[in-house]
Every structure is written in C-alpha cells, then in structure tokens.
Coordinates of C-alpha atoms in Angstrom, one line a residue:
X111 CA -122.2 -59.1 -220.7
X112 CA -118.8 -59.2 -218.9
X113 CA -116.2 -57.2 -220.5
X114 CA -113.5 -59.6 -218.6
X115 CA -115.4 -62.4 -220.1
X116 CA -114.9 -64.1 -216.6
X117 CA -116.2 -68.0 -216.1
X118 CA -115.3 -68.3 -219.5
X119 CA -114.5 -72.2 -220.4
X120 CA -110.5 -72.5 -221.8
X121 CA -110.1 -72.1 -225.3
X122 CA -110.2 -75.8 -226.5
X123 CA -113.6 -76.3 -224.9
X124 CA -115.4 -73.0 -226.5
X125 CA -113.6 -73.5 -229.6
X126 CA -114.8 -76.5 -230.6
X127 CA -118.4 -75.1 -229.5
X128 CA -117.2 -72.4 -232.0
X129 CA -116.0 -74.3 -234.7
X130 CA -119.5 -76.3 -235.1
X131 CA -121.6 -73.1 -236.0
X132 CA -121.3 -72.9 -239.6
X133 CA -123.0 -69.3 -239.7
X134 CA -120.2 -67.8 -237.4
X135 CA -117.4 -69.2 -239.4
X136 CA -118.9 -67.9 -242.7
X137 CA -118.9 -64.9 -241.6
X138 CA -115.7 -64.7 -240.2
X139 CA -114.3 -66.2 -243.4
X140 CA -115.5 -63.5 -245.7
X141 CA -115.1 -60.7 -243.4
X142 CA -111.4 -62.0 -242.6
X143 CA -110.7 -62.6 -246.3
X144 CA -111.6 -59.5 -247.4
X145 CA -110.0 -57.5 -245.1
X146 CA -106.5 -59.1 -245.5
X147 CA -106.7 -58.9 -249.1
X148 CA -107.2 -55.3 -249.3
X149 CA -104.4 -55.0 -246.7
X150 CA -102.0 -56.7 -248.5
X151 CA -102.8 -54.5 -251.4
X152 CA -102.2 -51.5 -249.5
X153 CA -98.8 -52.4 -248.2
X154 CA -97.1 -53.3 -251.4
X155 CA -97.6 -49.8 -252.2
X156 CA -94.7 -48.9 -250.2
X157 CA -91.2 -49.7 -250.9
X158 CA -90.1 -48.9 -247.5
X159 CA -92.5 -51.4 -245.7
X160 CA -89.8 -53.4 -244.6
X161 CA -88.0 -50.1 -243.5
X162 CA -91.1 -48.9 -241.8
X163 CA -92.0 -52.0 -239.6
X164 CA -88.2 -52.2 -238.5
X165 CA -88.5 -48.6 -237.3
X166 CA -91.9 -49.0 -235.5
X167 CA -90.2 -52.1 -233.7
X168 CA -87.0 -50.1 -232.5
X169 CA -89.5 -46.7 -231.5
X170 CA -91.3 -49.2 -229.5
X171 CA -88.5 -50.8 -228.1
X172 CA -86.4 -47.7 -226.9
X173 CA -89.8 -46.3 -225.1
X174 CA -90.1 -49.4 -223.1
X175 CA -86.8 -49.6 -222.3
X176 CA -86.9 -45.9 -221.1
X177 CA -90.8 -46.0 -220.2
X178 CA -90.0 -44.4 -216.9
X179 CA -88.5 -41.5 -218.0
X180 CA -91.2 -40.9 -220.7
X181 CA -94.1 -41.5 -218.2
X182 CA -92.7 -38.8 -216.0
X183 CA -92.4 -36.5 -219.0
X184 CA -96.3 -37.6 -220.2
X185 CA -97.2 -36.6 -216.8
X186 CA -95.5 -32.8 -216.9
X187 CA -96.2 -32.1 -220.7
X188 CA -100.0 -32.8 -220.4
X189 CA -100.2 -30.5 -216.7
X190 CA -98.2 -28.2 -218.2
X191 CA -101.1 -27.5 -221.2
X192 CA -104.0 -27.6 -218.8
X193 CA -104.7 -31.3 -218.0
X194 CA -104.9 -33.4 -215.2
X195 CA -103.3 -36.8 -214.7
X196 CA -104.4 -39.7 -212.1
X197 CA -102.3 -43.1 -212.2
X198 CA -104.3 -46.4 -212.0
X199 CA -102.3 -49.5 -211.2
X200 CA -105.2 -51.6 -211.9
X201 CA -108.6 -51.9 -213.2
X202 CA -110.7 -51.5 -209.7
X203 CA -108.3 -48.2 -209.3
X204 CA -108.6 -47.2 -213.2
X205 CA -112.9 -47.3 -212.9
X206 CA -113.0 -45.9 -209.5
X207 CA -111.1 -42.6 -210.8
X208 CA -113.9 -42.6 -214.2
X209 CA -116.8 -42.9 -211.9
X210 CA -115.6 -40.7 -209.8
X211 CA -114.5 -37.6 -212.5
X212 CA -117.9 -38.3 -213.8
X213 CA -119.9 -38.0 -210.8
X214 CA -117.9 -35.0 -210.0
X215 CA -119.7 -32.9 -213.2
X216 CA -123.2 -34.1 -212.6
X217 CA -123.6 -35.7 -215.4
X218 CA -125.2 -40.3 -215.3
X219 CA -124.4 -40.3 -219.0
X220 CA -121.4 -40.4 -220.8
X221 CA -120.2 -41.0 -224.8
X222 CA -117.2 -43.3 -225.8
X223 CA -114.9 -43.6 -228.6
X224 CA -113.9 -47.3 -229.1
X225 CA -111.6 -48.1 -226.6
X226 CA -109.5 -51.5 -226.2
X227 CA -108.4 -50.0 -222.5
X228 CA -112.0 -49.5 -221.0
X229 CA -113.1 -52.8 -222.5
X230 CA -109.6 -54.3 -221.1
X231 CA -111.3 -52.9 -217.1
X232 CA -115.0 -53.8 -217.9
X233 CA -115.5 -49.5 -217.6
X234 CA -119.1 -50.1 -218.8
X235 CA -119.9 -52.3 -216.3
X236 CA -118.3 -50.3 -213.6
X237 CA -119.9 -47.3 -213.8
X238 CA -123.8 -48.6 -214.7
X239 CA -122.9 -50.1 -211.4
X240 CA -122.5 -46.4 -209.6
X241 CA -125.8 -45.5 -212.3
X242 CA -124.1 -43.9 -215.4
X243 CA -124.4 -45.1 -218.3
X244 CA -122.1 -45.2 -221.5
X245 CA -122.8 -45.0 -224.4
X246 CA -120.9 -46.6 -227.5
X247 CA -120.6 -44.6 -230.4
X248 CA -118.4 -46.7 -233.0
X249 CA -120.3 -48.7 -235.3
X250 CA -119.4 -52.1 -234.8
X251 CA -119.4 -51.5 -230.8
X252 CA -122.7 -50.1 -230.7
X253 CA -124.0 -53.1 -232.5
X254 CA -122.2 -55.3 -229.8
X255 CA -124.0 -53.3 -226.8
X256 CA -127.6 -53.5 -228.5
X257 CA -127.1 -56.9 -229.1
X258 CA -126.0 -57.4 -225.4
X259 CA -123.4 -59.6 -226.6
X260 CA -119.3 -59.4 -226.4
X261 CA -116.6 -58.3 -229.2
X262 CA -115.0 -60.8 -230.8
X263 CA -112.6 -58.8 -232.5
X264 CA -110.1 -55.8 -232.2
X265 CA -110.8 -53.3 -234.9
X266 CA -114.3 -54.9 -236.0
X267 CA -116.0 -55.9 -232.8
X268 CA -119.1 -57.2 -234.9
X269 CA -117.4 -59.4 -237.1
X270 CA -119.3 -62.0 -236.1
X271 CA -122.6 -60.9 -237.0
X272 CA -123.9 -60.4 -240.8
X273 CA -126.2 -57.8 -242.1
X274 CA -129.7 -59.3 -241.4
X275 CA -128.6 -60.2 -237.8
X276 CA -127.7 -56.3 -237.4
X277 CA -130.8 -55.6 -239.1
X278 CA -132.9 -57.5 -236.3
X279 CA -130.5 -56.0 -233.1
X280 CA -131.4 -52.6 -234.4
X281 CA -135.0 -52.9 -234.9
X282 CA -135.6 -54.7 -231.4
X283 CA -133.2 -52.6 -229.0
X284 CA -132.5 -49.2 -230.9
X285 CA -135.5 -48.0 -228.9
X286 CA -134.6 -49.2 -225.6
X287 CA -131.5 -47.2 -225.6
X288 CA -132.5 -44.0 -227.6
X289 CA -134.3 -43.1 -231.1
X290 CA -135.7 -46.5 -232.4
X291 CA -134.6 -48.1 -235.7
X292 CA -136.7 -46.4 -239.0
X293 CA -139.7 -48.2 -240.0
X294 CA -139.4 -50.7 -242.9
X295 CA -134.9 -50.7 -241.9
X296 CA -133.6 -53.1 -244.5
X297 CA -130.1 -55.1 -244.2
X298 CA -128.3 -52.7 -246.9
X299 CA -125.0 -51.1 -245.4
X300 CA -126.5 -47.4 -246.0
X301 CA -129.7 -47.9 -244.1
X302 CA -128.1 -49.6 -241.5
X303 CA -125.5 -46.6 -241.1
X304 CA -128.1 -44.3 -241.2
X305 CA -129.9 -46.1 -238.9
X306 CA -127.0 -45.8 -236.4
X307 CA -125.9 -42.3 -237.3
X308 CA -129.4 -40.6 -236.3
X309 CA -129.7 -43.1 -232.7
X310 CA -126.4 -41.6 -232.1
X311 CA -126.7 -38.3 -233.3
X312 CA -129.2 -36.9 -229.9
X313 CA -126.6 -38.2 -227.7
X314 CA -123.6 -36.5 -229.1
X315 CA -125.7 -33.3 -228.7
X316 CA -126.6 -34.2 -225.5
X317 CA -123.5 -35.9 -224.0
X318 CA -121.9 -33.7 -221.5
X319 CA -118.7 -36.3 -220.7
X320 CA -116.9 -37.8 -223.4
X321 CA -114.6 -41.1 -222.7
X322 CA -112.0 -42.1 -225.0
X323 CA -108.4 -44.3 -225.3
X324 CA -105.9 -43.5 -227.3
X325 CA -103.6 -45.2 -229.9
X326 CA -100.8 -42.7 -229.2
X327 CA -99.6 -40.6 -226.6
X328 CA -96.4 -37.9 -227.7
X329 CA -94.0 -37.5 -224.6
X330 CA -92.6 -34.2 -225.7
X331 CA -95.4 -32.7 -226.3
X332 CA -98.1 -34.5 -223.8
X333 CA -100.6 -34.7 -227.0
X334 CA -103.5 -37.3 -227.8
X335 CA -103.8 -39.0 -230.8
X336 CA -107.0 -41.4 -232.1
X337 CA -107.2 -42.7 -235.3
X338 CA -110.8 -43.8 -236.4
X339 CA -112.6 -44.6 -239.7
X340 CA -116.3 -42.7 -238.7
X341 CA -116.2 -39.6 -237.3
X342 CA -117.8 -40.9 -234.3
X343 CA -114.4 -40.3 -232.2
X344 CA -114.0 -36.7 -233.5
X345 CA -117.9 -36.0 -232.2
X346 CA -117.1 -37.5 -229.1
X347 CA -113.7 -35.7 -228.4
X348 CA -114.8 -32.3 -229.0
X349 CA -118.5 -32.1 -228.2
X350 CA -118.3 -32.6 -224.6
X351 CA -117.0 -30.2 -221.9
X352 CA -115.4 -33.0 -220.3
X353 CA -112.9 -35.6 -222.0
X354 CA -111.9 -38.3 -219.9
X355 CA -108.7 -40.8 -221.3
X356 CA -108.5 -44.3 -220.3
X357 CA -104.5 -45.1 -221.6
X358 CA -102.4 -48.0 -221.2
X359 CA -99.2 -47.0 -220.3
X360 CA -97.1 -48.7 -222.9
X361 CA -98.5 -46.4 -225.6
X362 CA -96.2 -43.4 -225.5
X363 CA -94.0 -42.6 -228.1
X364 CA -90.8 -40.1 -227.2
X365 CA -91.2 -37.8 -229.8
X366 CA -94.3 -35.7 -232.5
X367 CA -92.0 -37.1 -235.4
X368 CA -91.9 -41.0 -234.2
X369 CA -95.6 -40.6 -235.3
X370 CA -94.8 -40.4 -239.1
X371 CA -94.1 -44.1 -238.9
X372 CA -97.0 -45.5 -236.9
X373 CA -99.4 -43.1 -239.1
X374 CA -98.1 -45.2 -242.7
X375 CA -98.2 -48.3 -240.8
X376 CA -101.5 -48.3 -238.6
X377 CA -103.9 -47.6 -241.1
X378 CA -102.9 -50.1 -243.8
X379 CA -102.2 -52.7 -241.1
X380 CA -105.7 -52.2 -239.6
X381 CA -108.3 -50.5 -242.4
X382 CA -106.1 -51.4 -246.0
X383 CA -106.6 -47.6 -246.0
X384 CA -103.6 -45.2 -247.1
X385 CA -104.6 -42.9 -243.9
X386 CA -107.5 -43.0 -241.3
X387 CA -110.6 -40.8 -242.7
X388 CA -110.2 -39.1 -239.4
X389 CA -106.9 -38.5 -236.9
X390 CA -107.3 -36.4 -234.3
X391 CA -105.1 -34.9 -232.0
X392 CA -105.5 -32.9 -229.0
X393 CA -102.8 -31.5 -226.3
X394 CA -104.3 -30.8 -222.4
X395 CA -107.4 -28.0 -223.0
X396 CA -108.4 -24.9 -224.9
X397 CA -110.8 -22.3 -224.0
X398 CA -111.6 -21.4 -227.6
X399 CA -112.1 -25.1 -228.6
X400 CA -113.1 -28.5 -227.5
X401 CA -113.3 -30.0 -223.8
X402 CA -112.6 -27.5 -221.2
X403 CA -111.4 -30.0 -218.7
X404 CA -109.4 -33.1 -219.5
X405 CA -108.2 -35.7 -217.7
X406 CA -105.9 -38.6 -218.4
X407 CA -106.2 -42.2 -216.6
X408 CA -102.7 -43.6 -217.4
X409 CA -103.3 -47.7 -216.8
X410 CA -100.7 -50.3 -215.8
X411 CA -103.0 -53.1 -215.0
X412 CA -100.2 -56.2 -215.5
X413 CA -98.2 -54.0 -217.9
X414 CA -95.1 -53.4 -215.7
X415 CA -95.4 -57.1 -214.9
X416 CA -94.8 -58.0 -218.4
X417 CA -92.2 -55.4 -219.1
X418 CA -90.5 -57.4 -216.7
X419 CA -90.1 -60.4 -219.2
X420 CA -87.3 -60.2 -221.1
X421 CA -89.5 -62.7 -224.1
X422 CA -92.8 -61.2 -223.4
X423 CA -92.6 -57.8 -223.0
X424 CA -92.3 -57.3 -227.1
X425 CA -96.0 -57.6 -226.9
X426 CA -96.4 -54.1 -225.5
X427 CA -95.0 -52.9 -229.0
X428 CA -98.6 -54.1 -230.1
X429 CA -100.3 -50.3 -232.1
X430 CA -103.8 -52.7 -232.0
X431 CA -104.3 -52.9 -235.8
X432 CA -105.6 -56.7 -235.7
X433 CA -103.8 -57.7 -238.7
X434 CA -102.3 -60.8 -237.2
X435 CA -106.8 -61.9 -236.2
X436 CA -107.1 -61.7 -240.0
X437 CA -104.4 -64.5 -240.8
X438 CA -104.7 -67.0 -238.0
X439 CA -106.1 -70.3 -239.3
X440 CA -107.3 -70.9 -235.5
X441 CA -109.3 -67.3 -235.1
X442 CA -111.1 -67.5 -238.4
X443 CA -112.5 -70.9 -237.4
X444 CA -112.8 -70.3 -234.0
X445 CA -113.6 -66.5 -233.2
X446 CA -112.8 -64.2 -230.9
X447 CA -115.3 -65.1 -228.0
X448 CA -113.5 -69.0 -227.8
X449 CA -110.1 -66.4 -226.6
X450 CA -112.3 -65.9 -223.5
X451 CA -110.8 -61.8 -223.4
X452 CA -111.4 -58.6 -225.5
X453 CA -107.9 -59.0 -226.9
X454 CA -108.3 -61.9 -229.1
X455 CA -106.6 -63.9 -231.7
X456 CA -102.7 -64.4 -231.5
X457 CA -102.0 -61.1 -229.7
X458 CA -104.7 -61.8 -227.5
X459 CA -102.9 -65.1 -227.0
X460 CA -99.9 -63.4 -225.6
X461 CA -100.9 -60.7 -224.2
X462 CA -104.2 -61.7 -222.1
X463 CA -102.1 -64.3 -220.3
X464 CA -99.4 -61.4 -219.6
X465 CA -101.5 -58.8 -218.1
X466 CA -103.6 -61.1 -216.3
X467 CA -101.7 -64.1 -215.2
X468 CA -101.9 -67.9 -216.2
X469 CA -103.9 -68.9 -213.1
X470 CA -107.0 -69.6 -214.8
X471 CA -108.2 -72.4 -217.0
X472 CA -108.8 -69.9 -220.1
X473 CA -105.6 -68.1 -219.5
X474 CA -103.5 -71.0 -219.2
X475 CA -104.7 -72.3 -222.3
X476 CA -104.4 -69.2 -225.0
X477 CA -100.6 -70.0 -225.4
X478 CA -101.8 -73.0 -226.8
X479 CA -104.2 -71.4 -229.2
X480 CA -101.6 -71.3 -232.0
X481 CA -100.6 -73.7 -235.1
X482 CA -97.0 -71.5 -235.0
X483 CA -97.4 -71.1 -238.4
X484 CA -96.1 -67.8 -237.8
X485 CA -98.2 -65.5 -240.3
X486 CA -99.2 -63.6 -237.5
X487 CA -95.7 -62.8 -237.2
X488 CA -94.8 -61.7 -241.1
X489 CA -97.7 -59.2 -240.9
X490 CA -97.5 -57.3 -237.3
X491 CA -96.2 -54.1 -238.4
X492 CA -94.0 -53.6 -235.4
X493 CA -92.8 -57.2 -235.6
X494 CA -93.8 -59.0 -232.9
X495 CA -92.9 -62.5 -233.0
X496 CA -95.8 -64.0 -231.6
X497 CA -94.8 -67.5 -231.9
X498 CA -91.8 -66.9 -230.1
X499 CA -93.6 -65.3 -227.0
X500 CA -96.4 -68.5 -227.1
X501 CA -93.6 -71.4 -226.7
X502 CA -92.3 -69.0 -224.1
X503 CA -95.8 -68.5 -222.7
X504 CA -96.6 -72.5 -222.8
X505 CA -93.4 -72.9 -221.2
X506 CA -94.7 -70.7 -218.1
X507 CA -97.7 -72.6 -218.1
X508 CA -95.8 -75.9 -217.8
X509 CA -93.3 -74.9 -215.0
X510 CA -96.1 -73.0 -213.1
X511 CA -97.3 -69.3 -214.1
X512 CA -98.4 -66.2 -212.4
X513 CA -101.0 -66.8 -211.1
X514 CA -101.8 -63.8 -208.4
X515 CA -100.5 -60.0 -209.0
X516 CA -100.2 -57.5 -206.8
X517 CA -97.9 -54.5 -207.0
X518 CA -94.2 -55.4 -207.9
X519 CA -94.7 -59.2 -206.3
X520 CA -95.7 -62.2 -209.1
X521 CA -96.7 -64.7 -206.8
X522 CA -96.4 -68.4 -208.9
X523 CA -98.6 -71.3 -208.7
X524 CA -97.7 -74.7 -209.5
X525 CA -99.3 -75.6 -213.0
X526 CA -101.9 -77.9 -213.1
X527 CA -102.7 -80.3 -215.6
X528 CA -99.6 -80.7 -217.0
X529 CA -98.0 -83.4 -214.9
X530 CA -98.0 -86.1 -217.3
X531 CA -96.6 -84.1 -220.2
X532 CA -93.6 -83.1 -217.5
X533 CA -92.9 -86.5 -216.9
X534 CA -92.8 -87.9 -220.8
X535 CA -90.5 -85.3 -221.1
X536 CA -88.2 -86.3 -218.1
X537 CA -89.0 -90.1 -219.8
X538 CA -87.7 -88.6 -223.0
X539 CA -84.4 -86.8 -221.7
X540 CA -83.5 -89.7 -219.9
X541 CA -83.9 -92.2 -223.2
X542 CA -82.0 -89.9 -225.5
X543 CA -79.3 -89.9 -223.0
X544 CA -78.8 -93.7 -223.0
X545 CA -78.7 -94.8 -226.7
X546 CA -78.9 -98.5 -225.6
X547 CA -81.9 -98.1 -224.1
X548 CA -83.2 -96.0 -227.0
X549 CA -81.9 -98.8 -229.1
X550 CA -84.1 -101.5 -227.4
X551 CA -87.5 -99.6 -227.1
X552 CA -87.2 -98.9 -230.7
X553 CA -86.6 -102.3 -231.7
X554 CA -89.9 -103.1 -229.1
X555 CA -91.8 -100.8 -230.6
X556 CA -91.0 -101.8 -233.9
X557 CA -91.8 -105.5 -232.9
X558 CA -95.2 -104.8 -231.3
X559 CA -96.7 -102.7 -234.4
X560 CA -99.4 -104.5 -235.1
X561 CA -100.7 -104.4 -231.3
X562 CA -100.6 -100.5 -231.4
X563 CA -103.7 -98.5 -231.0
X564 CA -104.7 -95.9 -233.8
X565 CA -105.8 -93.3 -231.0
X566 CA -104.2 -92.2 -227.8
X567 CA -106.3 -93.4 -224.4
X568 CA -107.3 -90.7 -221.5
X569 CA -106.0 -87.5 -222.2
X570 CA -104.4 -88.2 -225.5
X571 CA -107.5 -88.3 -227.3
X572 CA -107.7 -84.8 -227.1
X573 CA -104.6 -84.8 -229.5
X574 CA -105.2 -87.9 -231.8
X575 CA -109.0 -87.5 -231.6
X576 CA -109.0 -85.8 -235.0
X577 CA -105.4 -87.4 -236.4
X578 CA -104.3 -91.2 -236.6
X579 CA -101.3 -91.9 -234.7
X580 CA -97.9 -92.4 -237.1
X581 CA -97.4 -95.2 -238.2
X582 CA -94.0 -97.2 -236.5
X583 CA -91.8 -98.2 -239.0
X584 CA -91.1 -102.0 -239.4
X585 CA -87.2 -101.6 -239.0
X586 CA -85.7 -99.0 -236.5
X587 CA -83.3 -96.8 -238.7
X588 CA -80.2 -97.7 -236.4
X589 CA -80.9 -101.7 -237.5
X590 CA -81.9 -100.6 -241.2
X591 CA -78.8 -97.9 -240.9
X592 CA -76.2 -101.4 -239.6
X593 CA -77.8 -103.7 -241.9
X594 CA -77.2 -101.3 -245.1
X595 CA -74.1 -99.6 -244.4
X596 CA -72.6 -101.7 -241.6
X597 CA -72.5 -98.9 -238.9
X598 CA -70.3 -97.2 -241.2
X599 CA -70.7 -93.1 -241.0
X600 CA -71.4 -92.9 -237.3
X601 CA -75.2 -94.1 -236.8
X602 CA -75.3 -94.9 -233.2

C-alpha cells in the first residue's frame, strides 16, 4: 500500500479499468446518492446558506492573503500554552520530525485520528519503516488498512467496499493486527461496528502516542479543532500522554469566532448532519487533563507553491468535506483510486497536481478528469470554482508544468504529449484569422463529406472512440448565409 499511490497509471487508463467493474460502481452509486441527498436536505434548512458559504470563502481568503502573519501568530499562541512547534517544508522533513518525537518517548506504537495530512506524506509507511506502527482508529480507515488496500475517498475512505466485503477483511486480518473478529460476525452495520469498536478498544487503552490532523487551527488563540462522527478522535486525543499534529498550513483561521461559520457549514457539507456528534478542541497542554506533551507539525509540502498562483491558490480554501466526490459524474463511475492520490475526485483534481507538480503521467492528467459541468462548484461550501482552476490547470499542462519543486524555485518542464493539440490550435488561430481561407476549407470539407471517417485515426480515437464524429453540413453557412440573404447583415 503506498499512501502516494506512486507508479500509478494516469487517470484515463485506470479509469476505464474502473469503469468496467460493475460491483465498484454500484457501490459507489448508492453510497454517493445517499449521501448527497441527505446533504441537500440539510442545507435548505438554512436561509443563510448562501450567506454562510460567501463568508467561509472571504475567511479563507483574507488568511491566505495574510498567512504569514497568522503562521507566526499559530507558532507563539500554541508555545505560549505549553506546546511545541517544528516546521516541515515537505513530506521526508514532516515524517522525519513524527518518527523522531515518537522514538523520543519509547513508545513503536502509535493511534491515529483520520488524517488527510499524514495520508498526503505516506506517515504510515514512514515510520513502520523506523519499526512503529500506527494504528487507524476511524472506521472506514481501519477497514482500508486491514484490507491492505488504499482510500478512495475523503470523508468515507471505504466507499468502495460493501458490507459482506467488510465482513470478510474483518474476519481474515482483525487478528493479525489485534483482537480477532467475533465468531459467527455477520454483514449487519451493528456487528460490524462492534466488531471494530472492541479491536480498537485495547489499543486506545494501551496507546501511549496519539497522532492526529486537524480541520482547524485558531490563530489567536493557538487552539486545535477536529470534527469527527465516532468518537474515535476524542479517544485518541485525550488518552495518550503524547499528541502529535500533522497540519497543513493553509488551515488556520484568524480568529475563535471565524469558527461559527465553518462549524454550520462542515458538517452538512460532509455528514448531512446539523453538527458533528463530536468536536473537539484543545489549546497547547494541561496537567489536569489530556496529553501532557504536544506537538504541532505545521506542513507546507507544495502549499506555498500554490499560494503563489493567483487561479489556483483558491484551492487551499478547501475545509475537506468531499461534497464536490458526491456529485461528479466522472468520480461515481470511476472512483477514487483511478485519481492515482488520497485527495480524489474534483478537488483532488486541482489540488494533487498543485502540491505535487504536473511532471508525472497521473498528475498531468487529473485536470482533465472533469466534464466542467461545474456541480462540484454549486456545492463547495467555501466556493471554490473548481472548473475554473482545471482549464487553468490543463492550460499548465499544455504550455509545460512544474514539474520539480524545491524551496521557493518551480523548475518547468516542457509538456509532453501535447504537441499535436498545440499545433491544431496554432492551425486554428491562423484560419480564423484569414476568412478566405476559412471560406475555402469549409467549402472542401463540405464537398468531401461523404469521404469523411466516422472516427478519429492515432490519437483521436481516444476522443471519438465512444462518440461519432459531427456530421459536416452539406452547405457551409457563409454560402447558405449569401445564397439566402445575399451577404446582406454582415456574414463574412
């Protein structure tokens, strides 16, 4: 299992491997459909939606603006109540600093709350490399490591798998990694919860170092915030006697009160739930209460790269709540794994290629991943306009993309693959620019009709392999145009 997902093919290759597995795309359709019904439920409850996403976009958009200034602040607010706070600019730095916090206690065995961050630096993988071992505690992720397999979405990791596959993961690997499965464990949600909640309940108890993320981090005030649905994240947070916080630097907010917006919004967005069963909030250490030592990991890892771009950066706004997975015509059929990253669907689209470069096959290709029908976009509840940040995104691709990061330097690399498409549309420019010679290939093409293929040789098939070409008219419009109206009305 790679949390990087590297060697991945691009996305048109694994999504048509995707697409042909009819049991994937059932269950993505149900569990899709489901959930953005009962989301769209839950926001027409509030009058102020509208109000509410416009406010989450401008919060979002001051801190980036400003993120200096609030990252400094972060860093004195959360020394000032007991913490400690290490930067990483990437993900080699951002595992190296874990590992090394962790070996520091003693401890080869650590607990994590679901984490985007820690997936985003393959922070599983890192440290059973230096001989700890993590252990997930959501749901859904712990499904995903006993199965051995890869998340394919953001808030429901498992969504690919139904109940009886879940069924068979637990009953063949629960013992491996801790208590076994019950005897006789059926596919019905409770016994599969139960299931989970006593495999995990000996290693909250025994768990010394707790890992986490965070969906918020309060400037003024240097507090934590994770929103979760189980509980799972509360055990984890306060059990341990050390807390360790993986967080990506763009998700500050200035001030305690910006969170009254993101705490209406988040929940429906992601869950269709009012408010998260559980929120929970912490600020540097307590000796009465919780970890006695925490540290926070604040993570850059391509983000200053894409606060850079003036189009792309809006995808930092992102608060994670997956909404925009649940619409996209291309993710239900497809799935997260064909996104070849643990962000995927249409923010994974824009974001993947952002904090990691369009150098590689799969990264060059997730701008293209997209009908633009632009749903993603009426649902983000900090309105991101995704469609707006793919065109820009293919356009990088076609002019040549980052391809190597380091530091403050974006070193570009001539796109490949896209040489033909460059020169149709130097061939275009220059026709529309000479109507006579417009005039005359339309009247050829018109002419020649009958000789015209129904499918595109070489490359094109991979664009009229599923669609018939359109049909060319029998009359150019400029001839039909002269003929009916003679050139009267400016039809050149």
């Amino acid at each position: 299992m790679s949390g990087t997902f590297v060697g991945m093919p691009a996305f048109p290759l694994a999504a048509r491997e995707a697409v042909g597995n009819t049991t994937l795309r059932g269950n993505l359709r149900h569990a899709t459909h489901t959930i953005r019904d009962k989301r769209a439920r839950a926001v027409a409850e509030l009058d102020d939606w509208a109000a509410l996403r416009e406010a989450g976009k401008q919060i979002k958009d001051h801190t980036l603006r400003h993120l200096d200034r609030y990252l400094v602040q972060v860093e004195e607010a959360v020394t000032a109540a007991g913490g400690t706070v290490h930067w990483a600019a990437d993900a080699d730095e951002a595992n190296e600093i874990v590992a090394r916090l962790v070996k520091e206690t003693g401890e080869s065995e650590v607990v994590k709350v679901k984490s985007m961050a820690t997936q985003e630096i393959a922070l599983n993988e890192a440290l059973e490399a230096q001989g700890i071992h993590a252990y997930e505690t959501d749901l859904a992720e712990l499904i995903v490591q006993l199965g051995k397999d890869r998340p394919s979405h953001i808030l429901v990791p498992a969504i690919h798998r139904n109940r009886g596959e879940i069924r068979d993961i637990f009953r063949s690997e629960m013992g491996e990694w801790g208590r076994p499965a019950p005897e006789g464990l059926t596919d019905t949600p409770a016994e599969l919860a139960e299931a989970a909640r006593l495999h995990l309940r000996e290693k909250f108890l025994r768990a010394k170092v707790g890992i986490s993320g965070a969906n918020f981090v309060v400037a003024e005030t240097g507090t934590l915030v994770v929103v979760e649905s189980e509980g799972n994240g509360r055990m984890c947070l306060t059990l341990p006697e050390t807390l360790i916080s993986v967080v990506g630097i763009e998700k500050i907010v200035p001030r305690w009160q910006d969170l009254e917006v993101f705490l209406q919004t988040l929940p429906r967005s992601s869950t269709a739930e009012r408010m998260n069963p559980y929120t929970s909030m912490w600020t540097g250490t307590n000796d009465e209460d919780g970890p006695s030592t925490f540290h926070l990991v604040l993570l850059d890892n391509g983000r200053t790269d894409t606060l850079a771009d003036e189009v792309g950066r809006q995808a930092l706004r992102c608060i994670r709540c997956s909404a925009c997975l649940n619409v996209c015509p291309v993710y239900e059929r497809a799935g997260g794994h064909a996104y070849g990253s643990v962000y995927p669907g249409p923010i994974g689209a824009i974001l993947s290629p952002q904090l990691r470069g369009t150098g590689s096959e799969i990264d060059a290709s997730l701008p293209y991943a997209s009908s633009l029908c632009g749903a993603c976009y009426e649902v983000c509840p900090v309105a991101i306009d995704i469609p707006e940040v793919l065109v820009h995104l293919r356009e990088r691709v076609v002019q040549g993309g980052p391809a190597v990061r380091g530091g403050n330097r974006v070193v570009l690399k001539p796109a490949k693959g896209h040489a033909a498409e460059r020169a149709a549309m130097r061939a275009a420019q220059w026709a529309f620019t000479h109507p006579g010679a417009l005039r005359t290939g339309q009247r050829l093409a018109s002419r020649t009709r009958r000789l015209h293929p129904r499918t595109l040789p070489g490359p094109g098939r991979a664009w009229s392999g599923t669609r018939d070409l359109p049909a060319v008219p029998a009359e150019p419009f400029r001839d039909w145009w002269q003929r009916t109206h003679g050139g009267k009305g400016g039809a050149k």
